[in-house]
XYZ file of C-alpha atoms in Angstrom:
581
model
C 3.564 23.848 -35.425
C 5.249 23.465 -31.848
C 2.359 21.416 -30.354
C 1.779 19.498 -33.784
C 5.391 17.975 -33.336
C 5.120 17.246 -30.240
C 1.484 15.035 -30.372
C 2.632 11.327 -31.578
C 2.007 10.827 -35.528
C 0.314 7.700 -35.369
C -2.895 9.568 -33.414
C -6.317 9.992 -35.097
C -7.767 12.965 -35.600
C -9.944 12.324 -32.556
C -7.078 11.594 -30.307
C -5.156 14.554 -31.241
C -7.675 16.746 -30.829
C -8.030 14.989 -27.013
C -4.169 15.405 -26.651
C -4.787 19.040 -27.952
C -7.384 20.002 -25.554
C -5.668 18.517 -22.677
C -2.240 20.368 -23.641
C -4.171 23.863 -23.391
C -5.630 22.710 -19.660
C -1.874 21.729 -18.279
C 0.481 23.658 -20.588
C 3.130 21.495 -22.959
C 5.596 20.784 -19.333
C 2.831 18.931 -17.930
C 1.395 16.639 -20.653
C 3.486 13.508 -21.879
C 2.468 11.816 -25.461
C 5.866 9.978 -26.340
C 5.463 6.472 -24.973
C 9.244 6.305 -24.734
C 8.887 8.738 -21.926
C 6.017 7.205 -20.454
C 6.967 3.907 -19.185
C 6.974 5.393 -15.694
C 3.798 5.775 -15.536
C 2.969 3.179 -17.132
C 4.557 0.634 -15.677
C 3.236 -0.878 -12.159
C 5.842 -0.688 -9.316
C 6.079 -4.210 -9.153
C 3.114 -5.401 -11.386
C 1.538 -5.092 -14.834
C 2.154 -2.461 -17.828
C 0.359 -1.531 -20.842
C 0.227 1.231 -23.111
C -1.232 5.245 -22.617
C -2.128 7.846 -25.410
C -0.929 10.277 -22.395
C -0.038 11.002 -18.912
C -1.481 14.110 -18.017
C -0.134 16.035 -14.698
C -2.562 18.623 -13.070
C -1.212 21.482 -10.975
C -4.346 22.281 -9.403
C -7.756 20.535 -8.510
C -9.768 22.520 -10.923
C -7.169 21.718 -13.938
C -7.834 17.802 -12.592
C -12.185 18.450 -13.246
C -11.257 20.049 -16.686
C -9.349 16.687 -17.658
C -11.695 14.221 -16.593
C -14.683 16.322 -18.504
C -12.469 16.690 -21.787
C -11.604 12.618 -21.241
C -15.163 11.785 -20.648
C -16.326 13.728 -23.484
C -13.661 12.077 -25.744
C -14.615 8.675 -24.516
C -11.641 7.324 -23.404
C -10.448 5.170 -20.208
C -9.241 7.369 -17.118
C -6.941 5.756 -14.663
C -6.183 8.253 -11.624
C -2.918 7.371 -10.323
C -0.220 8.743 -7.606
C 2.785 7.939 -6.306
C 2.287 4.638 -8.498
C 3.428 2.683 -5.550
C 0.895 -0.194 -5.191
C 1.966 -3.831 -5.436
C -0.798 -5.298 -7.628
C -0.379 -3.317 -10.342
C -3.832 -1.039 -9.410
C -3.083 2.254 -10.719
C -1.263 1.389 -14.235
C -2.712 0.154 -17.508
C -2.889 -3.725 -17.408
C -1.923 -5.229 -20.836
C -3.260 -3.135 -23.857
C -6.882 -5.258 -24.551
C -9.001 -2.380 -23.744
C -11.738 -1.094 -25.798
C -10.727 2.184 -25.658
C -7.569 4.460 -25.159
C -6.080 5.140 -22.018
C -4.871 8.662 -20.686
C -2.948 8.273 -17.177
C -4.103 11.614 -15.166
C -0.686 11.698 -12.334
C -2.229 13.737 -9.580
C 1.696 14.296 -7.472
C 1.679 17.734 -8.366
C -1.397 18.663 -6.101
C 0.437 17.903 -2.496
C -1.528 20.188 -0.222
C -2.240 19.043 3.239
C -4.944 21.597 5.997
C -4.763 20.863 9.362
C -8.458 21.287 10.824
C -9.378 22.166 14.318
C -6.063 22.049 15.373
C -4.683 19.115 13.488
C -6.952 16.893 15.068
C -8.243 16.683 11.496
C -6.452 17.136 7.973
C -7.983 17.645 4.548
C -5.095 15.833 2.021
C -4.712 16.729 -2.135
C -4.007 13.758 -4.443
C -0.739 14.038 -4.317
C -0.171 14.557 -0.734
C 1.989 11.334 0.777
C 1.923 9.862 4.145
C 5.688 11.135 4.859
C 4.781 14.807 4.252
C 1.567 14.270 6.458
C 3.659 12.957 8.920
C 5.887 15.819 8.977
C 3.275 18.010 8.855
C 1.574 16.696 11.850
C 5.101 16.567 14.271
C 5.198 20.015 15.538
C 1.322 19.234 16.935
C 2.211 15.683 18.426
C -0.104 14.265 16.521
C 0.110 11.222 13.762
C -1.345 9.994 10.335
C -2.795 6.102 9.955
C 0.524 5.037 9.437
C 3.571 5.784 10.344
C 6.610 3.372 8.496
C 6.071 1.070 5.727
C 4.821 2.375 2.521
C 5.277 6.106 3.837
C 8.844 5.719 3.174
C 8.378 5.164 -0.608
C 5.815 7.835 -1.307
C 2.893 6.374 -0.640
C -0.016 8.574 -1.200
C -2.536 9.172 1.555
C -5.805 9.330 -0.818
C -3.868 5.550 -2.577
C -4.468 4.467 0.916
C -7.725 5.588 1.347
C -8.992 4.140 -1.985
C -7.558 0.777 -1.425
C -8.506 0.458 2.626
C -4.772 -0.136 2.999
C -3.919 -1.935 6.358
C -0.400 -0.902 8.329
C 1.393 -1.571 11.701
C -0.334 0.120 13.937
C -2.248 -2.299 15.718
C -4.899 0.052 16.866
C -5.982 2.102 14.142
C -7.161 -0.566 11.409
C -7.365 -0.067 7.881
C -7.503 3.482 6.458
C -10.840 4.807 6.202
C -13.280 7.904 5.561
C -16.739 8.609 5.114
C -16.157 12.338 4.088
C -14.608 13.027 0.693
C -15.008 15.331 -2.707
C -14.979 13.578 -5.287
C -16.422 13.069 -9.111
C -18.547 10.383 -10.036
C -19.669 9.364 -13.902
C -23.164 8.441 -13.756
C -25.177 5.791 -15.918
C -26.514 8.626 -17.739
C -23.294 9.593 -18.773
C -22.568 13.073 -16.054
C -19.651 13.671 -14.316
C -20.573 14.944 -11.430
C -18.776 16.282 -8.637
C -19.679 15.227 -5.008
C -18.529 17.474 -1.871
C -18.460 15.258 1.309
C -16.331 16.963 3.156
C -18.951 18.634 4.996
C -17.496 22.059 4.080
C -19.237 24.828 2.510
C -17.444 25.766 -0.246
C -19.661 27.133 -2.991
C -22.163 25.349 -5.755
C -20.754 24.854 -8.827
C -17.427 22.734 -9.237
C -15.164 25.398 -10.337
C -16.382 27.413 -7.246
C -15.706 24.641 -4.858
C -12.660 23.258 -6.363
C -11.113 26.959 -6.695
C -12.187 27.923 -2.909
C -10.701 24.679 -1.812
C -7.493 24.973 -3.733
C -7.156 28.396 -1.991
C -7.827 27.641 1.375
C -11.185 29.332 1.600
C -12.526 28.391 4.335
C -12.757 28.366 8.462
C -10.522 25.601 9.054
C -10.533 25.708 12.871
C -14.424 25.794 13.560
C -15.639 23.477 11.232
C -18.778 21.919 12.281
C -19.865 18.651 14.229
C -20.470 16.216 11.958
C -21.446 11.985 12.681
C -19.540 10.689 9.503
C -16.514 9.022 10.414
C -12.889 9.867 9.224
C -11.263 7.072 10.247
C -12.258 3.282 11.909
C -13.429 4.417 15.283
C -14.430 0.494 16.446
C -11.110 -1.153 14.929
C -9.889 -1.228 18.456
C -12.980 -2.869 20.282
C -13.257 -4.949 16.469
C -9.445 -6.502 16.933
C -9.761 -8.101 20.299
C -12.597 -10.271 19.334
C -9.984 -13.336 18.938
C -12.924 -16.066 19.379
C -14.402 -14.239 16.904
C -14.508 -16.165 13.136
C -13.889 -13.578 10.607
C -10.584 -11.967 9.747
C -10.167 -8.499 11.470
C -9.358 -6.942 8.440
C -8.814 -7.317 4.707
C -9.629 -5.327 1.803
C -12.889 -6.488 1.008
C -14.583 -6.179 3.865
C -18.090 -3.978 3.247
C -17.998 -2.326 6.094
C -15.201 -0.433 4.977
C -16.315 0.212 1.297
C -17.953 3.417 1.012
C -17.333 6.000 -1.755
C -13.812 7.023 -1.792
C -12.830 4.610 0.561
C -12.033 0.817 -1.225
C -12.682 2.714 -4.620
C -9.696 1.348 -6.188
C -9.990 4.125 -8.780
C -13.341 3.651 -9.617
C -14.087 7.616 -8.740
C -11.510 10.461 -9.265
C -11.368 11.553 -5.945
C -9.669 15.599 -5.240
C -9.616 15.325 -1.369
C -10.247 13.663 1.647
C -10.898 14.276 5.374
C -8.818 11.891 7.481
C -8.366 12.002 11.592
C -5.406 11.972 13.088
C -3.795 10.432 16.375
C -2.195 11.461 19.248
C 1.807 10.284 19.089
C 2.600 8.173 21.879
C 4.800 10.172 24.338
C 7.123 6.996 25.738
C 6.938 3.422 24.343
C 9.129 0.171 24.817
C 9.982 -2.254 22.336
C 10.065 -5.854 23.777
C 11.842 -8.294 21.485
C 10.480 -11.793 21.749
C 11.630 -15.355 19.957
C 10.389 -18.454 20.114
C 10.782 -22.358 18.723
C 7.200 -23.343 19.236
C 4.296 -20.756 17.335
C 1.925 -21.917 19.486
C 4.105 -19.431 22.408
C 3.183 -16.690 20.292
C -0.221 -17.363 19.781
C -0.460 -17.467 23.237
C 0.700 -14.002 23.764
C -1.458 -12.970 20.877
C -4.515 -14.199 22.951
C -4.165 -13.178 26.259
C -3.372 -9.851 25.924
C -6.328 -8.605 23.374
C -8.732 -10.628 24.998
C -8.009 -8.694 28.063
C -8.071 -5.555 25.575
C -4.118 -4.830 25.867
C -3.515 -3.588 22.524
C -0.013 -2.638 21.541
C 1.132 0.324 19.570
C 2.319 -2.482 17.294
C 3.011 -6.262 16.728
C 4.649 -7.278 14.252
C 5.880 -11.001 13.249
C 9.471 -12.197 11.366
C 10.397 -15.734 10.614
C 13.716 -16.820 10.444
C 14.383 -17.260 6.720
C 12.831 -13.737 6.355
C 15.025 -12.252 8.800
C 18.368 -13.730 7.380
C 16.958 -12.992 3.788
C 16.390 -9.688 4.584
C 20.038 -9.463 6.500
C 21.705 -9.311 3.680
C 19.131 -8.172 0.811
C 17.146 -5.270 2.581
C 20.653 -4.343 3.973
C 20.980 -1.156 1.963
C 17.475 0.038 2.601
C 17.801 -0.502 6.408
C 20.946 1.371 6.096
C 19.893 4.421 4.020
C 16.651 5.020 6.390
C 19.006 4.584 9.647
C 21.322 7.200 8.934
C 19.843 10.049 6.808
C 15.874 8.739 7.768
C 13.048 8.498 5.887
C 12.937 11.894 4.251
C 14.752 10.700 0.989
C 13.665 7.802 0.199
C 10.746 8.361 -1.961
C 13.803 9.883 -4.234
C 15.360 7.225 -3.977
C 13.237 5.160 -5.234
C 12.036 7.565 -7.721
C 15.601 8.182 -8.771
C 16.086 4.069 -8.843
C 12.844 3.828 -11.408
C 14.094 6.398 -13.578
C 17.922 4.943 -13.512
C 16.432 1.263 -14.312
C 13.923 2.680 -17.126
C 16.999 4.171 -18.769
C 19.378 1.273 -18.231
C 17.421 -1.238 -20.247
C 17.537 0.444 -22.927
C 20.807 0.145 -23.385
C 21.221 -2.982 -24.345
C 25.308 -3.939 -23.139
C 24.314 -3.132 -19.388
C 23.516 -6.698 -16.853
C 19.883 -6.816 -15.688
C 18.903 -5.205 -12.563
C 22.519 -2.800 -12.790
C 21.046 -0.539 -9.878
C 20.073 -3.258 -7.590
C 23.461 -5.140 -7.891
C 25.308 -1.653 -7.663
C 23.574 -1.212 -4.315
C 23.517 -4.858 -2.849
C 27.370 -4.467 -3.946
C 27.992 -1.031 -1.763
C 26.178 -2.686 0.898
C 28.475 -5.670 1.227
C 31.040 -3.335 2.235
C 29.585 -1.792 5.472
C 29.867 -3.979 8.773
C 27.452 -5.765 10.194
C 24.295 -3.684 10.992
C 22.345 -5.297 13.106
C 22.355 -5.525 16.747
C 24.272 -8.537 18.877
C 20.961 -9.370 20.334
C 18.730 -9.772 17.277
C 21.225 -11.644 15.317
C 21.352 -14.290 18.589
C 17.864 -14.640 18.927
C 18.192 -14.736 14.749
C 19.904 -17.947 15.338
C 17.854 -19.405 18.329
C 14.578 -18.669 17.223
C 12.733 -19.681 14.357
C 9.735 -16.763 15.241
C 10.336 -13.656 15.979
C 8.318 -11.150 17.223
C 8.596 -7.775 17.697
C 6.144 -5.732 20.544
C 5.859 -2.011 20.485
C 3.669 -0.446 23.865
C 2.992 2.096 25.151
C 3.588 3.959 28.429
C 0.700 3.053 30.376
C 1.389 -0.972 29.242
C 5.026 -0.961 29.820
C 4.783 -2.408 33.255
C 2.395 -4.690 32.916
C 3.515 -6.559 29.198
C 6.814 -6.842 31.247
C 5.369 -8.542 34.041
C 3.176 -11.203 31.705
C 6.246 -11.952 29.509
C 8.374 -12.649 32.587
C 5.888 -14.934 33.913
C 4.985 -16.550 30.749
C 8.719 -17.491 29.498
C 9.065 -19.070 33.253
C 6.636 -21.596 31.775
C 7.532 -21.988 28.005
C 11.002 -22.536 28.140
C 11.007 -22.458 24.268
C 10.853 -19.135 24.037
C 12.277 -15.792 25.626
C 12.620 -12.100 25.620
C 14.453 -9.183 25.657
C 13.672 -5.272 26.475
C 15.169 -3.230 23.716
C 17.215 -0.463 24.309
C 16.451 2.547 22.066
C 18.819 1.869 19.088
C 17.773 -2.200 19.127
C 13.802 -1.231 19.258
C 14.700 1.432 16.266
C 16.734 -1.338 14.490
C 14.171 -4.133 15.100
C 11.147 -2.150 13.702
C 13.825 -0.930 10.671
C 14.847 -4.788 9.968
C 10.859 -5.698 9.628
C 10.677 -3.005 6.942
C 13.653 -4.347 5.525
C 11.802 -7.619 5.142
C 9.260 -6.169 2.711
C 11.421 -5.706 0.099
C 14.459 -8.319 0.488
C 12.334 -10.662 -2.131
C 12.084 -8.504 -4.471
C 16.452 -7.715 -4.326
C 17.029 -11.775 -4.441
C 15.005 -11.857 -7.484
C 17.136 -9.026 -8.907
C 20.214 -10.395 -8.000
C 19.439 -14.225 -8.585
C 17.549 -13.806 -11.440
C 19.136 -16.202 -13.253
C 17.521 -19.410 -11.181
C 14.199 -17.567 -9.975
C 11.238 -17.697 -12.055
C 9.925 -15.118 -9.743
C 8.221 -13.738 -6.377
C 4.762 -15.303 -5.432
C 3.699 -12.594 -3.110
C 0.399 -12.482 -1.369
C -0.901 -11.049 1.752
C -3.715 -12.730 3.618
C -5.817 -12.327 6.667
C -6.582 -14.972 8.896
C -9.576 -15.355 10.987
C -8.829 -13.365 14.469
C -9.554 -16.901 16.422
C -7.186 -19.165 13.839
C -4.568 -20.616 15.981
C -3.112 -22.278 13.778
C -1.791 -19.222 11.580
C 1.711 -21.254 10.216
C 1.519 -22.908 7.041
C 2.627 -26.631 5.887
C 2.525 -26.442 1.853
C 2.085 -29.589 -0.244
C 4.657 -31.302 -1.196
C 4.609 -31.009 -4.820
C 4.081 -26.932 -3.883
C 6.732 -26.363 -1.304
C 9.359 -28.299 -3.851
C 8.969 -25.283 -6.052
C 9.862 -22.618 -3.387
C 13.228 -21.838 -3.134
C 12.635 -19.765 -0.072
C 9.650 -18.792 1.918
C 9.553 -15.791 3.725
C 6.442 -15.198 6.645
C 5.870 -11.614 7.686
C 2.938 -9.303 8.833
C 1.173 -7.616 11.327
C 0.500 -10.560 14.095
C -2.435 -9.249 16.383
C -4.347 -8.397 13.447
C -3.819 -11.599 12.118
C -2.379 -10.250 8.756
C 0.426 -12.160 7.064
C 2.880 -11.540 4.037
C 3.818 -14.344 2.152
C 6.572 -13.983 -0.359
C 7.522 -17.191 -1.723
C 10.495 -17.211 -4.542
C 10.281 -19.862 -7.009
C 12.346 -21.545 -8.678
C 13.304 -20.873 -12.369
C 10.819 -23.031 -15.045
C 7.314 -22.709 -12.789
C 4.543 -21.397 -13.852
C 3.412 -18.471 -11.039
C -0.298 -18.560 -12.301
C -0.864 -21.672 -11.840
C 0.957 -21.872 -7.995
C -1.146 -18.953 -6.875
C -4.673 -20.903 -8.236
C -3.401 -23.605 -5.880
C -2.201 -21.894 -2.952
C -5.044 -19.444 -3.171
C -7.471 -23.061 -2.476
C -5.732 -23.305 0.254
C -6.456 -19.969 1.604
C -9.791 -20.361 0.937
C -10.113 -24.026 2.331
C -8.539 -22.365 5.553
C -11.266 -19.806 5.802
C -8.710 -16.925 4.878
C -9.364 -13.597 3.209
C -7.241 -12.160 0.096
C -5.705 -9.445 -0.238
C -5.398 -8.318 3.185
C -4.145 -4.445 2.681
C -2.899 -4.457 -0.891
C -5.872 -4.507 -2.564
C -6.759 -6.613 -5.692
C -5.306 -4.358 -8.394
C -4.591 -6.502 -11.330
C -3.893 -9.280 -9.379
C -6.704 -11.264 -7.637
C -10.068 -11.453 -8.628
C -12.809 -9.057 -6.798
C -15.223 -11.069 -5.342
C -18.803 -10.360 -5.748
C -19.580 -8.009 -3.210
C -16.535 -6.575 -4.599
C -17.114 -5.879 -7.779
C -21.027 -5.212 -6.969
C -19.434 -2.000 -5.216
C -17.541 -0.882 -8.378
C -20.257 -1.109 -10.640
C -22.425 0.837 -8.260
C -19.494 3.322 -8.114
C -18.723 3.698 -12.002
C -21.563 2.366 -14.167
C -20.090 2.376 -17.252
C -16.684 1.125 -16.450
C -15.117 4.147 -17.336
C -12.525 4.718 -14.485
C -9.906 2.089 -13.874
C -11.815 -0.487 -15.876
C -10.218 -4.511 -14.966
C -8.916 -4.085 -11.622
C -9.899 -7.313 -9.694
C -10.024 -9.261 -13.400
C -13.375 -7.235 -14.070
C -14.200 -6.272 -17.466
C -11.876 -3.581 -19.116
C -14.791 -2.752 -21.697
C -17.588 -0.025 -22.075
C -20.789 -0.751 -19.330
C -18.778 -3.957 -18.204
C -19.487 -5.745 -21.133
C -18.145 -9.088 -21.452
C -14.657 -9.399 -22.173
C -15.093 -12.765 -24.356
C -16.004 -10.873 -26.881
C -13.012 -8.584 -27.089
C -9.659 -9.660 -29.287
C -6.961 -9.570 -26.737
């Protein structure tokens, strides 16, 4: 009678029995049915929503086989989601004109992280996130992919992996592996589970999902094996600037390969992933400019002569004064208590705004102007120099070496700014190169807090994220006229060597966003530029052939994930014409 009033009364007999089924894998505390409690889940973190018949939360990797074969077997859609972080709405229910019900299956519960021959190696869980791998790894010296960015709101490492995600870190590329576990429905209608790992760890699934779990195996003489766990040529692949092609973006098939670029399309347990060496003394060098072409410049001469920095990354103006004020709290939090809490933060935000609009006497966005508020109140934050350059400099960029570089990027910038009198430098001391690099993550989200706060003149953010070809020179953008009219501000960001750009453009109030992004995204393609650059297409953009070639090799019948990159949500990708929307 318990269970019975806690299943949703509108269910068929079929789904119940699902909902039943799954409630005697995960226990009652693990299973949600109510869709008041589910938005969530099923909400994107900036993107898309649509409706669930449950979110189901494994504890342990064989509870997350026994889901997918009870969901399989009862026909439904699966989407495999984490930290639900993405910005494209990839790991949430888009709309609700599938063919067949949804159950979520949240994998955050299943966090564990083995260090392998010394850490040189780690095997990561589902819900395992970049900051708790990059804890992990401290006490060895040793780093994940990436470092800042989406690590600080919970990104998880296998989201990463399944959407090639790019980062700051100039020399590592896009996150990548060739050795995985993972289960795969075939066009015969098996689920099948796929060690890759190149582990021993039994025959059956329950035997090598258990002895995983469990630790089960010789984690410090593993084998030699040739498959990759990371982008061993991304180095060598970046300083090709004459070359034509973008240096990385999401679609790129050399970096699609099972688990990696899946997007969802397999439920994957685990992955192998390399890690990196921290670098023992760096220097940030803090460089503005009036003319692009300076930085372009810089760009070219030091990759072609294979200087690669620890990172480059690229502010405009408006972006940097946006982001003064509106990513003013964020940069604030992570400065004094650090990254550690603010995936809670965040997490605590969702749930506070979930609750808040459902009460109806509350303003929009409460928690965002509660916290733009209490960060009006603290002094100014940022350092004397920045906020000079800030008004000098219309491009700003910010260069992170390392120790063996330090001497010689300070010798080239020297010289160069002797002949380029639009632009200069400065060498950071330690709080101004922590402060810069904390301002640039500010950026990412200052758009997103103006909407919130203005949103009674913007229609909305038009965010995209592109990649330029590694020997465009020409990497600022003049919009149309009857485009740029619409923009209330533009704000230019991204990783500059690797010729990777954010593009958050607020529009105003009355516009309609679809139809800007057709046009702008003509543009991009008239420029020879690839979209999305690290994001992935989620709900978003549309997959391009090879694209969504690779997801119908990967799930056949369109069972996993079924629509991201505008596919077809229904049954052996039929076509969606045919469905009532």
């Amino acid at each position: 009678m318990f269970l019975k009033r806690k299943l949703q009364t509108n269910l068929s007999n079929t789904q119940q029995h699902l909902i039943s089924e799954l409630t005697t894998i995960v226990s009652q505390r693990n299973i949600i049915t109510n869709p008041s409690k589910m938005g969530l889940f099923c909400n994107g973190f900036r993107y898309g929503s649509g409706r669930a018949i449950a979110v189901v939360q494994p504890q342990t990797l064989l509870e997350q086989w026994q889901i997918l074969k009870a969901c399989v077997t009862a026909n439904v859609i699966v989407i495999m989601q984490a930290a639900n972080t993405g910005l494209t709405g990839g790991s949430s229910p888009d709309g609700n004109n599938y063919d067949r019900d949804i159950v979520i299956i949240n994998t955050m519960n299943m966090k564990k992280i083995f260090l392998l021959n010394n850490a040189e190696q780690v095997i990561c869980f589902p819900g395992s996130t970049l900051n708790e791998l990059e804890k992990k790894l401290k006490p060895y010296h040793r780093e994940p992919h990436s470092v800042i960015g989406s690590s600080c709101i919970g990104a998880s490492v296998l989201g990463g992996i399944c959407n090639n995600s790019g980062g700051a870190l100039v020399q590592r590329g896009p996150a990548y592996t060739e050795m995985a576990l993972y289960a795969q429905y075939t066009h015969d209608g098996r689920l099948e589970l796929i060690n890759h790992l190149g582990i021993e760890l039994g025959n059956t699934p329950e035997e090598i999902l258990t002895n995983l779990d469990n630790n089960l195996f010789d984690s410090h003489n593993l084998p030699k094996t040739e498959k990759h766990c990371s982008d061993h040529h991304y180095k060598e692949h970046v300083c090709q600037v004459d070359s034509p092609t973008p240096a990385r973006y999401n679609a790129d098939s050399s970096h699609l390969h099972e688990a990696s670029g899946c997007a969802g399309k397999l439920a994957v347990f685990a992955v192998r992933l390399d890690t990196f060496p921290q670098e023992k003394e760096t220097q940030v060098f803090y460089i503005g400019t009036n003319n692009p072409d300076d930085l372009t410049q810089i760009r070219y001469d030091l990759l072609s002569q294979r200087i690669v920095p620890v990172s480059g990354e690229y502010i405009h103006k408006k972006a940097y004064d946006i982001a003064a004020v509106y990513g003013k709290d964020t940069f604030l939090f992570i400065n004094y208590f650090g990254t550690d809490y603010i995936p809670l933060l965040f997490k605590l935000k969702n749930r506070f705004d979930y609750l808040t609009k459902k009460v109806g006497f509350l303003p929009l966005h409460f928690s965002d102007k509660i916290m733009q508020f209490a960060s009006s109140l603290f002094p100014q934050h940022l350092p004397t120099r920045m906020n000079d350059y800030a008004k000098t400099y219309e491009h700003h960029l910010l260069l992170k070496v390392g120790k063996n570089d330090i001497e010689t990027i300070k010798g080239y910038l020297s010289k160069f700014f002797q002949t380029h009198p639009e632009g200069n430098f400065f060498e950071c001391n330690p709080d101004e190169g922590k402060k810069a690099f904390l301002q640039r993550f500010a950026v990412a989200g200052a758009a997103v807090r103006y909407r919130a706060i203005h949103h009674k003149t913007v229609e909305d953010i038009l965010a995209l994220d592109i990649a330029l070809r590694r020997n465009d020179k020409k990497w600022t953008e003049t919009l149309p006229s009857e485009i740029d009219k619409t923009c209330m501000h533009k704000l230019y960001y991204g990783h500059f060597f690797c010729h990777v750009f954010h593009q958050d453009y607020v529009i105003y109030k009355g516009h309609d966003i679809v139809s800007l992004e057709e046009k702008m995204l003509k543009i991009l393609d008239h420029r020879g530029a690839e979209y999305p650059a690290e994001h992935n297409v989620g709900h978003l953009y549309h997959a391009k052939e090879p694209l969504k070639k690779f997801y119908q090799e990967l799930d056949p019948c369109n069972i996993f994930n079924p629509g991201i990159g505008k596919t077809s949500k229904l049954k052996n990708w039929e076509n969606n014409n045919n469905f009532d929307k």
